[in-house]
PDB file of C-alpha atoms in Angstrom:
ATOM      1  CA  UNK A   1     113.267 200.194 -59.581  1.00 47.00           C
ATOM      2  CA  UNK A   2     111.612 201.920 -56.630  1.00 48.00           C
ATOM      3  CA  UNK A   3     113.674 201.235 -53.492  1.00 50.00           C
ATOM      4  CA  UNK A   4     110.849 202.279 -51.111  1.00 68.00           C
ATOM      5  CA  UNK A   5     108.726 199.298 -52.179  1.00 74.00           C
ATOM      6  CA  UNK A   6     109.545 196.264 -50.038  1.00 79.00           C
ATOM      7  CA  UNK A   7     110.503 192.901 -51.459  1.00 84.00           C
ATOM      8  CA  UNK A   8     107.384 191.309 -49.958  1.00 85.00           C
ATOM      9  CA  UNK A   9     105.160 193.770 -51.778  1.00 86.00           C
ATOM     10  CA  UNK A  10     106.977 193.207 -55.070  1.00 88.00           C
ATOM     11  CA  UNK A  11     106.488 189.465 -54.724  1.00 89.00           C
ATOM     12  CA  UNK A  12     102.793 189.997 -53.941  1.00 89.00           C
ATOM     13  CA  UNK A  13     102.499 192.109 -57.113  1.00 90.00           C
ATOM     14  CA  UNK A  14     104.134 189.308 -59.068  1.00 91.00           C
ATOM     15  CA  UNK A  15     101.699 186.794 -57.592  1.00 91.00           C
ATOM     16  CA  UNK A  16      98.772 188.941 -58.732  1.00 90.00           C
ATOM     17  CA  UNK A  17     100.128 188.949 -62.296  1.00 92.00           C
ATOM     18  CA  UNK A  18     100.788 185.206 -62.198  1.00 93.00           C
ATOM     19  CA  UNK A  19      97.330 184.601 -60.728  1.00 91.00           C
ATOM     20  CA  UNK A  20      95.649 186.555 -63.537  1.00 90.00           C
ATOM     21  CA  UNK A  21      97.687 184.632 -66.097  1.00 92.00           C
ATOM     22  CA  UNK A  22      96.584 181.304 -64.570  1.00 91.00           C
ATOM     23  CA  UNK A  23      92.944 182.473 -64.494  1.00 89.00           C
ATOM     24  CA  UNK A  24      93.069 183.395 -68.184  1.00 88.00           C
ATOM     25  CA  UNK A  25      95.008 180.293 -69.169  1.00 89.00           C
ATOM     26  CA  UNK A  26      92.760 177.866 -67.257  1.00 86.00           C
ATOM     27  CA  UNK A  27      89.446 179.617 -68.027  1.00 84.00           C
ATOM     28  CA  UNK A  28      88.743 180.412 -64.392  1.00 86.00           C
ATOM     29  CA  UNK A  29      87.034 183.744 -65.043  1.00 85.00           C
ATOM     30  CA  UNK A  30      83.583 182.509 -63.997  1.00 84.00           C
ATOM     31  CA  UNK A  31      84.984 181.098 -60.760  1.00 87.00           C
ATOM     32  CA  UNK A  32      86.713 184.409 -59.997  1.00 89.00           C
ATOM     33  CA  UNK A  33      83.509 186.372 -60.636  1.00 87.00           C
ATOM     34  CA  UNK A  34      81.516 183.980 -58.416  1.00 87.00           C
ATOM     35  CA  UNK A  35      84.070 184.205 -55.609  1.00 89.00           C
ATOM     36  CA  UNK A  36      84.333 187.987 -55.700  1.00 90.00           C
ATOM     37  CA  UNK A  37      80.566 188.395 -55.960  1.00 89.00           C
ATOM     38  CA  UNK A  38      80.051 186.107 -52.951  1.00 89.00           C
ATOM     39  CA  UNK A  39      82.642 188.009 -50.941  1.00 90.00           C
ATOM     40  CA  UNK A  40      80.945 191.272 -51.927  1.00 89.00           C
ATOM     41  CA  UNK A  41      77.569 190.065 -50.652  1.00 88.00           C
ATOM     42  CA  UNK A  42      78.788 188.937 -47.239  1.00 90.00           C
ATOM     43  CA  UNK A  43      81.121 191.912 -46.815  1.00 88.00           C
ATOM     44  CA  UNK A  44      78.448 194.486 -47.649  1.00 87.00           C
ATOM     45  CA  UNK A  45      75.939 192.697 -45.428  1.00 88.00           C
ATOM     46  CA  UNK A  46      78.360 192.692 -42.489  1.00 89.00           C
ATOM     47  CA  UNK A  47      79.206 196.369 -42.945  1.00 88.00           C
ATOM     48  CA  UNK A  48      75.535 197.275 -43.034  1.00 88.00           C
ATOM     49  CA  UNK A  49      74.798 195.298 -39.877  1.00 89.00           C
ATOM     50  CA  UNK A  50      77.750 196.810 -38.030  1.00 88.00           C
ATOM     51  CA  UNK A  51      76.634 200.306 -39.002  1.00 88.00           C
ATOM     52  CA  UNK A  52      73.234 199.417 -37.568  1.00 87.00           C
ATOM     53  CA  UNK A  53      74.885 198.683 -34.228  1.00 85.00           C
ATOM     54  CA  UNK A  54      74.981 194.878 -34.364  1.00 85.00           C
ATOM     55  CA  UNK A  55      77.842 193.209 -32.477  1.00 88.00           C
ATOM     56  CA  UNK A  56      80.739 192.111 -34.755  1.00 83.00           C
ATOM     57  CA  UNK A  57      80.406 188.356 -34.169  1.00 85.00           C
ATOM     58  CA  UNK A  58      76.630 188.487 -34.634  1.00 88.00           C
ATOM     59  CA  UNK A  59      77.018 190.663 -37.719  1.00 86.00           C
ATOM     60  CA  UNK A  60      79.488 188.235 -39.260  1.00 86.00           C
ATOM     61  CA  UNK A  61      77.311 185.140 -38.897  1.00 87.00           C
ATOM     62  CA  UNK A  62      74.182 187.077 -39.815  1.00 90.00           C
ATOM     63  CA  UNK A  63      75.940 188.258 -42.975  1.00 89.00           C
ATOM     64  CA  UNK A  64      76.559 184.637 -43.966  1.00 89.00           C
ATOM     65  CA  UNK A  65      72.871 183.891 -43.381  1.00 90.00           C
ATOM     66  CA  UNK A  66      71.910 186.879 -45.549  1.00 90.00           C
ATOM     67  CA  UNK A  67      74.315 185.635 -48.219  1.00 89.00           C
ATOM     68  CA  UNK A  68      72.604 182.232 -48.269  1.00 90.00           C
ATOM     69  CA  UNK A  69      69.179 183.866 -48.669  1.00 91.00           C
ATOM     70  CA  UNK A  70      70.301 186.310 -51.361  1.00 87.00           C
ATOM     71  CA  UNK A  71      72.247 183.624 -53.219  1.00 86.00           C
ATOM     72  CA  UNK A  72      69.182 181.350 -53.180  1.00 87.00           C
ATOM     73  CA  UNK A  73      67.044 184.224 -54.469  1.00 87.00           C
ATOM     74  CA  UNK A  74      69.481 184.996 -57.286  1.00 82.00           C
ATOM     75  CA  UNK A  75      69.686 181.319 -58.251  1.00 83.00           C
ATOM     76  CA  UNK A  76      65.877 181.170 -58.274  1.00 84.00           C
ATOM     77  CA  UNK A  77      65.714 184.261 -60.520  1.00 82.00           C
ATOM     78  CA  UNK A  78      68.302 182.813 -62.884  1.00 80.00           C
ATOM     79  CA  UNK A  79      66.619 179.395 -63.065  1.00 82.00           C
ATOM     80  CA  UNK A  80      63.241 181.072 -63.598  1.00 81.00           C
ATOM     81  CA  UNK A  81      64.746 183.120 -66.402  1.00 79.00           C
ATOM     82  CA  UNK A  82      66.135 179.975 -68.061  1.00 80.00           C
ATOM     83  CA  UNK A  83      62.841 178.116 -67.709  1.00 80.00           C
ATOM     84  CA  UNK A  84      60.766 181.010 -69.002  1.00 81.00           C
ATOM     85  CA  UNK A  85      63.244 181.640 -71.792  1.00 77.00           C
ATOM     86  CA  UNK A  86      63.190 178.024 -72.963  1.00 76.00           C
ATOM     87  CA  UNK A  87      59.398 178.032 -73.071  1.00 79.00           C
ATOM     88  CA  UNK A  88      58.811 181.520 -74.441  1.00 80.00           C
ATOM     89  CA  UNK A  89      61.655 182.063 -76.894  1.00 77.00           C
ATOM     90  CA  UNK A  90      60.270 179.549 -79.438  1.00 76.00           C
ATOM     91  CA  UNK A  91      56.909 181.334 -79.217  1.00 79.00           C
ATOM     92  CA  UNK A  92      58.645 184.678 -79.712  1.00 80.00           C
ATOM     93  CA  UNK A  93      60.485 183.334 -82.754  1.00 75.00           C
ATOM     94  CA  UNK A  94      57.297 181.817 -84.148  1.00 76.00           C
ATOM     95  CA  UNK A  95      55.588 185.211 -83.977  1.00 80.00           C
ATOM     96  CA  UNK A  96      58.622 187.223 -84.998  1.00 77.00           C
ATOM     97  CA  UNK A  97      59.704 185.385 -88.146  1.00 73.00           C
ATOM     98  CA  UNK A  98      56.493 186.061 -90.138  1.00 75.00           C
ATOM     99  CA  UNK A  99      56.868 189.770 -89.331  1.00 78.00           C
ATOM    100  CA  UNK A 100      60.489 189.744 -90.453  1.00 75.00           C
ATOM    101  CA  UNK A 101      59.503 187.791 -93.548  1.00 71.00           C
ATOM    102  CA  UNK A 102      56.843 190.382 -94.424  1.00 75.00           C
ATOM    103  CA  UNK A 103      59.288 193.252 -93.931  1.00 75.00           C
ATOM    104  CA  UNK A 104      61.986 191.502 -95.959  1.00 71.00           C
ATOM    105  CA  UNK A 105      59.494 190.876 -98.778  1.00 73.00           C
ATOM    106  CA  UNK A 106      58.667 194.588 -98.937  1.00 75.00           C
ATOM    107  CA  UNK A 107      62.375 195.406 -99.018  1.00 71.00           C
ATOM    108  CA  UNK A 108      63.183 192.682-101.549  1.00 67.00           C
ATOM    109  CA  UNK A 109      65.380 190.643 -99.197  1.00 64.00           C
ATOM    110  CA  UNK A 110      65.530 186.839 -99.012  1.00 64.00           C
ATOM    111  CA  UNK A 111      65.662 185.062 -95.645  1.00 59.00           C
ATOM    112  CA  UNK A 112      67.208 181.580 -95.264  1.00 59.00           C
ATOM    113  CA  UNK A 113      64.617 180.646 -92.599  1.00 57.00           C
ATOM    114  CA  UNK A 114      60.842 180.973 -92.943  1.00 55.00           C
ATOM    115  CA  UNK A 115      59.510 179.565 -89.665  1.00 53.00           C
ATOM    116  CA  UNK A 116      60.530 178.288 -86.274  1.00 51.00           C
ATOM    117  CA  UNK A 117      60.324 174.663 -87.443  1.00 60.00           C
ATOM    118  CA  UNK A 118      63.050 175.307 -90.000  1.00 61.00           C
ATOM    119  CA  UNK A 119      65.071 177.065 -87.328  1.00 56.00           C
ATOM    120  CA  UNK A 120      64.736 174.052 -85.033  1.00 55.00           C
ATOM    121  CA  UNK A 121      65.709 171.731 -87.877  1.00 62.00           C
ATOM    122  CA  UNK A 122      68.752 173.859 -88.574  1.00 60.00           C
ATOM    123  CA  UNK A 123      69.731 173.809 -84.888  1.00 52.00           C
ATOM    124  CA  UNK A 124      69.315 170.034 -84.689  1.00 54.00           C
ATOM    125  CA  UNK A 125      71.452 169.601 -87.777  1.00 61.00           C
ATOM    126  CA  UNK A 126      74.157 171.719 -86.213  1.00 58.00           C
ATOM    127  CA  UNK A 127      73.871 169.712 -82.987  1.00 49.00           C
ATOM    128  CA  UNK A 128      74.453 166.455 -84.884  1.00 55.00           C
ATOM    129  CA  UNK A 129      77.398 167.922 -86.761  1.00 54.00           C
ATOM    130  CA  UNK A 130      78.993 169.212 -83.565  1.00 51.00           C
ATOM    131  CA  UNK A 131      78.125 166.403 -81.163  1.00 48.00           C
ATOM    132  CA  UNK A 132      81.745 165.942 -80.155  1.00 50.00           C
ATOM    133  CA  UNK A 133      82.226 169.628 -79.337  1.00 47.00           C
ATOM    134  CA  UNK A 134      78.943 169.646 -77.407  1.00 43.00           C
ATOM    135  CA  UNK A 135      80.135 166.710 -75.310  1.00 50.00           C
ATOM    136  CA  UNK A 136      83.350 168.577 -74.558  1.00 46.00           C
ATOM    137  CA  UNK A 137      81.346 171.674 -73.656  1.00 45.00           C
ATOM    138  CA  UNK A 138      79.139 169.735 -71.237  1.00 46.00           C
ATOM    139  CA  UNK A 139      82.247 168.437 -69.492  1.00 49.00           C
ATOM    140  CA  UNK A 140      83.609 171.953 -69.270  1.00 47.00           C
ATOM    141  CA  UNK A 141      80.304 173.167 -67.814  1.00 53.00           C
ATOM    142  CA  UNK A 142      80.424 170.431 -65.168  1.00 66.00           C
ATOM    143  CA  UNK A 143      83.996 171.351 -64.320  1.00 69.00           C
ATOM    144  CA  UNK A 144      83.089 175.037 -64.322  1.00 70.00           C
ATOM    145  CA  UNK A 145      80.254 174.409 -61.841  1.00 74.00           C
ATOM    146  CA  UNK A 146      82.674 172.650 -59.510  1.00 79.00           C
ATOM    147  CA  UNK A 147      85.134 175.542 -59.846  1.00 79.00           C
ATOM    148  CA  UNK A 148      82.405 178.066 -59.010  1.00 80.00           C
ATOM    149  CA  UNK A 149      81.427 176.122 -55.869  1.00 83.00           C
ATOM    150  CA  UNK A 150      85.075 175.976 -54.761  1.00 85.00           C
ATOM    151  CA  UNK A 151      85.490 179.703 -55.417  1.00 85.00           C
ATOM    152  CA  UNK A 152      82.400 180.542 -53.346  1.00 83.00           C
ATOM    153  CA  UNK A 153      83.710 178.376 -50.498  1.00 85.00           C
ATOM    154  CA  UNK A 154      87.103 180.074 -50.685  1.00 85.00           C
ATOM    155  CA  UNK A 155      85.419 183.504 -50.593  1.00 84.00           C
ATOM    156  CA  UNK A 156      83.470 182.594 -47.447  1.00 84.00           C
ATOM    157  CA  UNK A 157      86.619 181.261 -45.778  1.00 83.00           C
ATOM    158  CA  UNK A 158      88.473 184.447 -46.700  1.00 81.00           C
ATOM    159  CA  UNK A 159      85.633 186.456 -45.181  1.00 80.00           C
ATOM    160  CA  UNK A 160      85.859 184.483 -41.935  1.00 76.00           C
ATOM    161  CA  UNK A 161      89.652 184.797 -41.667  1.00 74.00           C
ATOM    162  CA  UNK A 162      90.948 187.636 -39.489  1.00 67.00           C
ATOM    163  CA  UNK A 163      94.644 188.382 -40.117  1.00 64.00           C
ATOM    164  CA  UNK A 164      96.694 189.566 -37.204  1.00 60.00           C
ATOM    165  CA  UNK A 165      97.257 193.350 -37.119  1.00 64.00           C
ATOM    166  CA  UNK A 166     100.712 194.516 -38.237  1.00 62.00           C
ATOM    167  CA  UNK A 167     103.302 194.637 -35.484  1.00 61.00           C
ATOM    168  CA  UNK A 168     106.644 196.394 -35.118  1.00 60.00           C
ATOM    169  CA  UNK A 169     108.537 193.084 -35.210  1.00 69.00           C
ATOM    170  CA  UNK A 170     106.997 191.227 -38.093  1.00 70.00           C
ATOM    171  CA  UNK A 171     108.769 188.197 -39.420  1.00 78.00           C
ATOM    172  CA  UNK A 172     109.362 188.071 -43.203  1.00 77.00           C
ATOM    173  CA  UNK A 173     106.605 185.500 -43.688  1.00 78.00           C
ATOM    174  CA  UNK A 174     104.140 187.619 -41.670  1.00 78.00           C
ATOM    175  CA  UNK A 175     105.013 190.652 -43.769  1.00 82.00           C
ATOM    176  CA  UNK A 176     104.578 188.678 -46.977  1.00 84.00           C
ATOM    177  CA  UNK A 177     101.216 187.282 -45.818  1.00 85.00           C
ATOM    178  CA  UNK A 178     100.017 190.786 -44.910  1.00 83.00           C
ATOM    179  CA  UNK A 179     101.023 192.133 -48.334  1.00 85.00           C
ATOM    180  CA  UNK A 180      99.157 189.295 -50.081  1.00 87.00           C
ATOM    181  CA  UNK A 181      96.133 189.996 -47.893  1.00 85.00           C
ATOM    182  CA  UNK A 182      96.283 193.681 -48.850  1.00 86.00           C
ATOM    183  CA  UNK A 183      96.342 192.737 -52.540  1.00 89.00           C
ATOM    184  CA  UNK A 184      93.276 190.511 -52.127  1.00 89.00           C
ATOM    185  CA  UNK A 185      91.374 193.130 -50.137  1.00 88.00           C
ATOM    186  CA  UNK A 186      92.066 195.771 -52.775  1.00 89.00           C
ATOM    187  CA  UNK A 187      90.915 193.447 -55.574  1.00 90.00           C
ATOM    188  CA  UNK A 188      87.751 192.630 -53.609  1.00 89.00           C
ATOM    189  CA  UNK A 189      87.129 196.309 -52.804  1.00 88.00           C
ATOM    190  CA  UNK A 190      87.580 197.241 -56.473  1.00 87.00           C
ATOM    191  CA  UNK A 191      85.087 194.578 -57.533  1.00 89.00           C
ATOM    192  CA  UNK A 192      82.633 195.748 -54.867  1.00 86.00           C
ATOM    193  CA  UNK A 193      82.740 199.341 -56.064  1.00 84.00           C
ATOM    194  CA  UNK A 194      82.328 198.497 -59.740  1.00 82.00           C
ATOM    195  CA  UNK A 195      79.867 195.604 -59.449  1.00 83.00           C
ATOM    196  CA  UNK A 196      77.873 197.403 -56.765  1.00 80.00           C
ATOM    197  CA  UNK A 197      77.418 200.318 -59.131  1.00 78.00           C
ATOM    198  CA  UNK A 198      76.554 197.941 -61.990  1.00 78.00           C
ATOM    199  CA  UNK A 199      73.910 196.143 -59.901  1.00 82.00           C
ATOM    200  CA  UNK A 200      72.348 199.476 -58.890  1.00 81.00           C
ATOM    201  CA  UNK A 201      72.237 200.636 -62.516  1.00 80.00           C
ATOM    202  CA  UNK A 202      70.755 197.299 -63.626  1.00 82.00           C
ATOM    203  CA  UNK A 203      68.071 197.523 -60.938  1.00 85.00           C
ATOM    204  CA  UNK A 204      67.105 201.082 -61.911  1.00 85.00           C
ATOM    205  CA  UNK A 205      67.110 200.200 -65.613  1.00 84.00           C
ATOM    206  CA  UNK A 206      64.979 197.112 -64.945  1.00 88.00           C
ATOM    207  CA  UNK A 207      62.431 199.079 -62.926  1.00 90.00           C
ATOM    208  CA  UNK A 208      62.031 201.751 -65.624  1.00 89.00           C
ATOM    209  CA  UNK A 209      61.900 199.176 -68.421  1.00 90.00           C
ATOM    210  CA  UNK A 210      59.333 197.083 -66.532  1.00 91.00           C
ATOM    211  CA  UNK A 211      57.050 200.126 -66.272  1.00 92.00           C
ATOM    212  CA  UNK A 212      57.203 200.499 -70.059  1.00 91.00           C
ATOM    213  CA  UNK A 213      56.743 196.777 -70.748  1.00 91.00           C
ATOM    214  CA  UNK A 214      53.688 196.419 -68.535  1.00 91.00           C
ATOM    215  CA  UNK A 215      52.305 199.853 -69.421  1.00 90.00           C
ATOM    216  CA  UNK A 216      52.513 199.088 -73.147  1.00 88.00           C
ATOM    217  CA  UNK A 217      51.139 195.542 -72.546  1.00 88.00           C
ATOM    218  CA  UNK A 218      53.934 193.976 -74.565  1.00 89.00           C
ATOM    219  CA  UNK A 219      53.992 190.181 -74.762  1.00 89.00           C
ATOM    220  CA  UNK A 220      56.679 188.192 -72.909  1.00 88.00           C
ATOM    221  CA  UNK A 221      56.836 190.892 -70.215  1.00 88.00           C
ATOM    222  CA  UNK A 222      58.139 188.612 -67.441  1.00 87.00           C
ATOM    223  CA  UNK A 223      60.891 187.144 -69.595  1.00 87.00           C
ATOM    224  CA  UNK A 224      61.953 190.576 -70.837  1.00 90.00           C
ATOM    225  CA  UNK A 225      62.039 192.016 -67.308  1.00 90.00           C
ATOM    226  CA  UNK A 226      64.250 189.181 -66.060  1.00 87.00           C
ATOM    227  CA  UNK A 227      66.451 189.473 -69.163  1.00 87.00           C
ATOM    228  CA  UNK A 228      66.876 193.209 -68.587  1.00 87.00           C
ATOM    229  CA  UNK A 229      68.095 192.668 -65.018  1.00 86.00           C
ATOM    230  CA  UNK A 230      70.332 189.652 -65.663  1.00 83.00           C
ATOM    231  CA  UNK A 231      71.847 191.032 -68.871  1.00 82.00           C
ATOM    232  CA  UNK A 232      72.269 194.396 -67.136  1.00 78.00           C
ATOM    233  CA  UNK A 233      75.052 192.839 -65.050  1.00 75.00           C
ATOM    234  CA  UNK A 234      77.134 192.638 -68.228  1.00 71.00           C
ATOM    235  CA  UNK A 235      78.533 196.054 -69.238  1.00 64.00           C
ATOM    236  CA  UNK A 236      77.511 197.342 -72.692  1.00 63.00           C
ATOM    237  CA  UNK A 237      76.849 193.940 -74.322  1.00 66.00           C
ATOM    238  CA  UNK A 238      74.097 193.085 -71.822  1.00 73.00           C
ATOM    239  CA  UNK A 239      72.021 196.116 -72.789  1.00 76.00           C
ATOM    240  CA  UNK A 240      72.371 195.256 -76.471  1.00 80.00           C
ATOM    241  CA  UNK A 241      71.007 191.738 -75.847  1.00 82.00           C
ATOM    242  CA  UNK A 242      68.063 192.811 -73.682  1.00 85.00           C
ATOM    243  CA  UNK A 243      67.178 195.728 -75.973  1.00 87.00           C
ATOM    244  CA  UNK A 244      67.181 193.442 -79.009  1.00 87.00           C
ATOM    245  CA  UNK A 245      64.748 191.102 -77.256  1.00 88.00           C
ATOM    246  CA  UNK A 246      62.458 193.992 -76.303  1.00 91.00           C
ATOM    247  CA  UNK A 247      62.363 195.378 -79.847  1.00 90.00           C
ATOM    248  CA  UNK A 248      61.755 191.865 -81.207  1.00 88.00           C
ATOM    249  CA  UNK A 249      58.827 191.363 -78.815  1.00 89.00           C
ATOM    250  CA  UNK A 250      57.409 194.756 -79.778  1.00 90.00           C
ATOM    251  CA  UNK A 251      57.709 193.845 -83.460  1.00 88.00           C
ATOM    252  CA  UNK A 252      55.419 190.854 -82.877  1.00 87.00           C
ATOM    253  CA  UNK A 253      52.710 193.395 -82.001  1.00 87.00           C
ATOM    254  CA  UNK A 254      53.295 195.896 -84.811  1.00 86.00           C
ATOM    255  CA  UNK A 255      56.014 197.821 -86.577  1.00 86.00           C
ATOM    256  CA  UNK A 256      54.803 200.995 -84.893  1.00 88.00           C
ATOM    257  CA  UNK A 257      55.185 199.395 -81.468  1.00 90.00           C
ATOM    258  CA  UNK A 258      58.707 198.268 -82.387  1.00 87.00           C
ATOM    259  CA  UNK A 259      59.618 201.833 -83.367  1.00 90.00           C
ATOM    260  CA  UNK A 260      58.068 203.104 -80.115  1.00 91.00           C
ATOM    261  CA  UNK A 261      60.071 200.587 -78.074  1.00 90.00           C
ATOM    262  CA  UNK A 262      63.251 201.511 -79.916  1.00 89.00           C
ATOM    263  CA  UNK A 263      62.696 205.221 -79.296  1.00 90.00           C
ATOM    264  CA  UNK A 264      61.984 204.537 -75.619  1.00 89.00           C
ATOM    265  CA  UNK A 265      65.152 202.465 -75.239  1.00 86.00           C
ATOM    266  CA  UNK A 266      67.270 205.108 -76.967  1.00 83.00           C
ATOM    267  CA  UNK A 267      65.846 207.866 -74.746  1.00 84.00           C
ATOM    268  CA  UNK A 268      66.175 205.867 -71.521  1.00 81.00           C
ATOM    269  CA  UNK A 269      69.752 204.842 -72.268  1.00 73.00           C
ATOM    270  CA  UNK A 270      70.693 208.397 -73.215  1.00 70.00           C
ATOM    271  CA  UNK A 271      69.283 209.495 -69.869  1.00 69.00           C
ATOM    272  CA  UNK A 272      71.204 206.684 -68.180  1.00 65.00           C
ATOM    273  CA  UNK A 273      74.471 208.133 -69.447  1.00 60.00           C
ATOM    274  CA  UNK A 274      74.080 210.842 -66.808  1.00 63.00           C
ATOM    275  CA  UNK A 275      73.139 208.229 -64.215  1.00 61.00           C
ATOM    276  CA  UNK A 276      76.095 206.042 -65.184  1.00 59.00           C
ATOM    277  CA  UNK A 277      78.488 208.961 -65.010  1.00 55.00           C
ATOM    278  CA  UNK A 278      77.218 209.830 -61.553  1.00 58.00           C
ATOM    279  CA  UNK A 279      77.103 206.283 -60.119  1.00 59.00           C
ATOM    280  CA  UNK A 280      79.991 204.557 -61.900  1.00 58.00           C
ATOM    281  CA  UNK A 281      82.009 207.736 -62.331  1.00 55.00           C
ATOM    282  CA  UNK A 282      81.833 208.556 -58.651  1.00 56.00           C
ATOM    283  CA  UNK A 283      82.617 204.937 -57.810  1.00 59.00           C
ATOM    284  CA  UNK A 284      85.714 204.380 -59.967  1.00 62.00           C
ATOM    285  CA  UNK A 285      86.635 207.779 -61.508  1.00 66.00           C
ATOM    286  CA  UNK A 286      88.046 206.028 -64.581  1.00 68.00           C
ATOM    287  CA  UNK A 287      88.040 207.674 -68.030  1.00 71.00           C
ATOM    288  CA  UNK A 288      85.636 206.006 -70.456  1.00 69.00           C
ATOM    289  CA  UNK A 289      88.347 205.277 -73.047  1.00 73.00           C
ATOM    290  CA  UNK A 290      90.383 203.319 -70.497  1.00 77.00           C
ATOM    291  CA  UNK A 291      87.295 201.324 -69.493  1.00 73.00           C
ATOM    292  CA  UNK A 292      86.495 200.553 -73.142  1.00 76.00           C
ATOM    293  CA  UNK A 293      90.037 199.311 -73.768  1.00 82.00           C
ATOM    294  CA  UNK A 294      89.717 197.134 -70.663  1.00 81.00           C
ATOM    295  CA  UNK A 295      86.423 195.722 -71.957  1.00 77.00           C
ATOM    296  CA  UNK A 296      87.972 194.882 -75.329  1.00 83.00           C
ATOM    297  CA  UNK A 297      90.982 193.167 -73.756  1.00 86.00           C
ATOM    298  CA  UNK A 298      88.809 191.383 -71.173  1.00 84.00           C
ATOM    299  CA  UNK A 299      86.439 190.049 -73.823  1.00 79.00           C
ATOM    300  CA  UNK A 300      89.347 188.848 -75.967  1.00 85.00           C
ATOM    301  CA  UNK A 301      90.936 187.005 -73.029  1.00 86.00           C
ATOM    302  CA  UNK A 302      87.960 185.649 -71.070  1.00 83.00           C
ATOM    303  CA  UNK A 303      84.778 186.371 -73.002  1.00 79.00           C
ATOM    304  CA  UNK A 304      81.761 187.548 -71.008  1.00 74.00           C
ATOM    305  CA  UNK A 305      83.462 187.077 -67.643  1.00 81.00           C
ATOM    306  CA  UNK A 306      86.317 189.245 -68.915  1.00 83.00           C
ATOM    307  CA  UNK A 307      83.827 191.982 -69.743  1.00 78.00           C
ATOM    308  CA  UNK A 308      82.436 191.768 -66.206  1.00 80.00           C
ATOM    309  CA  UNK A 309      85.881 191.786 -64.568  1.00 85.00           C
ATOM    310  CA  UNK A 310      87.558 194.396 -66.775  1.00 84.00           C
ATOM    311  CA  UNK A 311      86.254 197.617 -65.105  1.00 82.00           C
ATOM    312  CA  UNK A 312      87.085 196.254 -61.643  1.00 86.00           C
ATOM    313  CA  UNK A 313      90.614 195.217 -62.670  1.00 88.00           C
ATOM    314  CA  UNK A 314      91.223 198.565 -64.349  1.00 86.00           C
ATOM    315  CA  UNK A 315      90.204 200.307 -61.130  1.00 85.00           C
ATOM    316  CA  UNK A 316      92.354 197.910 -59.092  1.00 89.00           C
ATOM    317  CA  UNK A 317      95.522 198.623 -61.076  1.00 88.00           C
ATOM    318  CA  UNK A 318      94.882 202.370 -60.852  1.00 86.00           C
ATOM    319  CA  UNK A 319      94.568 202.103 -57.069  1.00 85.00           C
ATOM    320  CA  UNK A 320      97.759 200.059 -56.847  1.00 86.00           C
ATOM    321  CA  UNK A 321      99.620 202.690 -58.838  1.00 84.00           C
ATOM    322  CA  UNK A 322      98.348 205.365 -56.444  1.00 81.00           C
ATOM    323  CA  UNK A 323      99.772 203.662 -53.347  1.00 78.00           C
ATOM    324  CA  UNK A 324     103.204 203.036 -54.888  1.00 74.00           C
ATOM    325  CA  UNK A 325     105.506 205.777 -53.535  1.00 65.00           C
ATOM    326  CA  UNK A 326     106.876 208.225 -56.059  1.00 61.00           C
ATOM    327  CA  UNK A 327     110.643 208.031 -56.749  1.00 57.00           C
ATOM    328  CA  UNK A 328     110.908 211.715 -55.863  1.00 55.00           C
ATOM    329  CA  UNK A 329     109.205 211.106 -52.531  1.00 49.00           C
ATOM    330  CA  UNK A 330     111.689 208.381 -51.728  1.00 48.00           C
TER     331      UNK A 330
END
């Protein structure tokens, strides 16, 4: 026990733990990501406007307007990616499977699927066999959408709320509310640092990859560019998904082009290790092995959203440990 830590702060720590347990138990990871991401957008926009000399009240409402525009743009990008993916992925598979079949024949391997029609038939058969689970999933998606909307609304309300500054004669409830506010601000700041770095890395990676895709005249360039950016928001696993799609698209051209794309991706991601260490390392200063453990635990508990949240939560807990007074100091 550390006597220098107040009871209000200990309770706020306990609420953080309970809150994370509820989020994991009730599958609220997507809602938490949406809320924190929304808060990050408006907070960063307001800070930028204030640094530019805009009055605080004007900066606050302008930040909300910027959030609406950026959110609409991101939704448009995501919907465009889904639409393009639904129309182009079957074409990619139709071109890819004969190539894979030819390679497997040379290597003496047997494939269970010969063309995209068989793949569609297999998917439809699985859909019929799992109709009940699909119905449950659709209900969960509807509920998840509602949760995301509520989380975004809560984030905007939290952004608008100005807590009173600490006074010398705080009542116990005021002290407790301030401690809870400090916990939330630190969680939000941790997410901003990590996700901000991840967005910057994804943007740089997308720009470099787009130059290669359009320079090499690969098919499905638009879909692959959008996939690189969107999947780049997901640490580690996102790059694996987008890189697999790029190599698959290159294989539809020729085996030599697939090898060229693979070499390019290996080189660019090796070079990005230095960029990652500079951007992410300077942002969170967390050893890689700790981050990897966090990713494993996050994926096991919450899936993809756990992978997105893990680096931010690892950084958050490290920052909380830093501000706890040492027993020797007390």
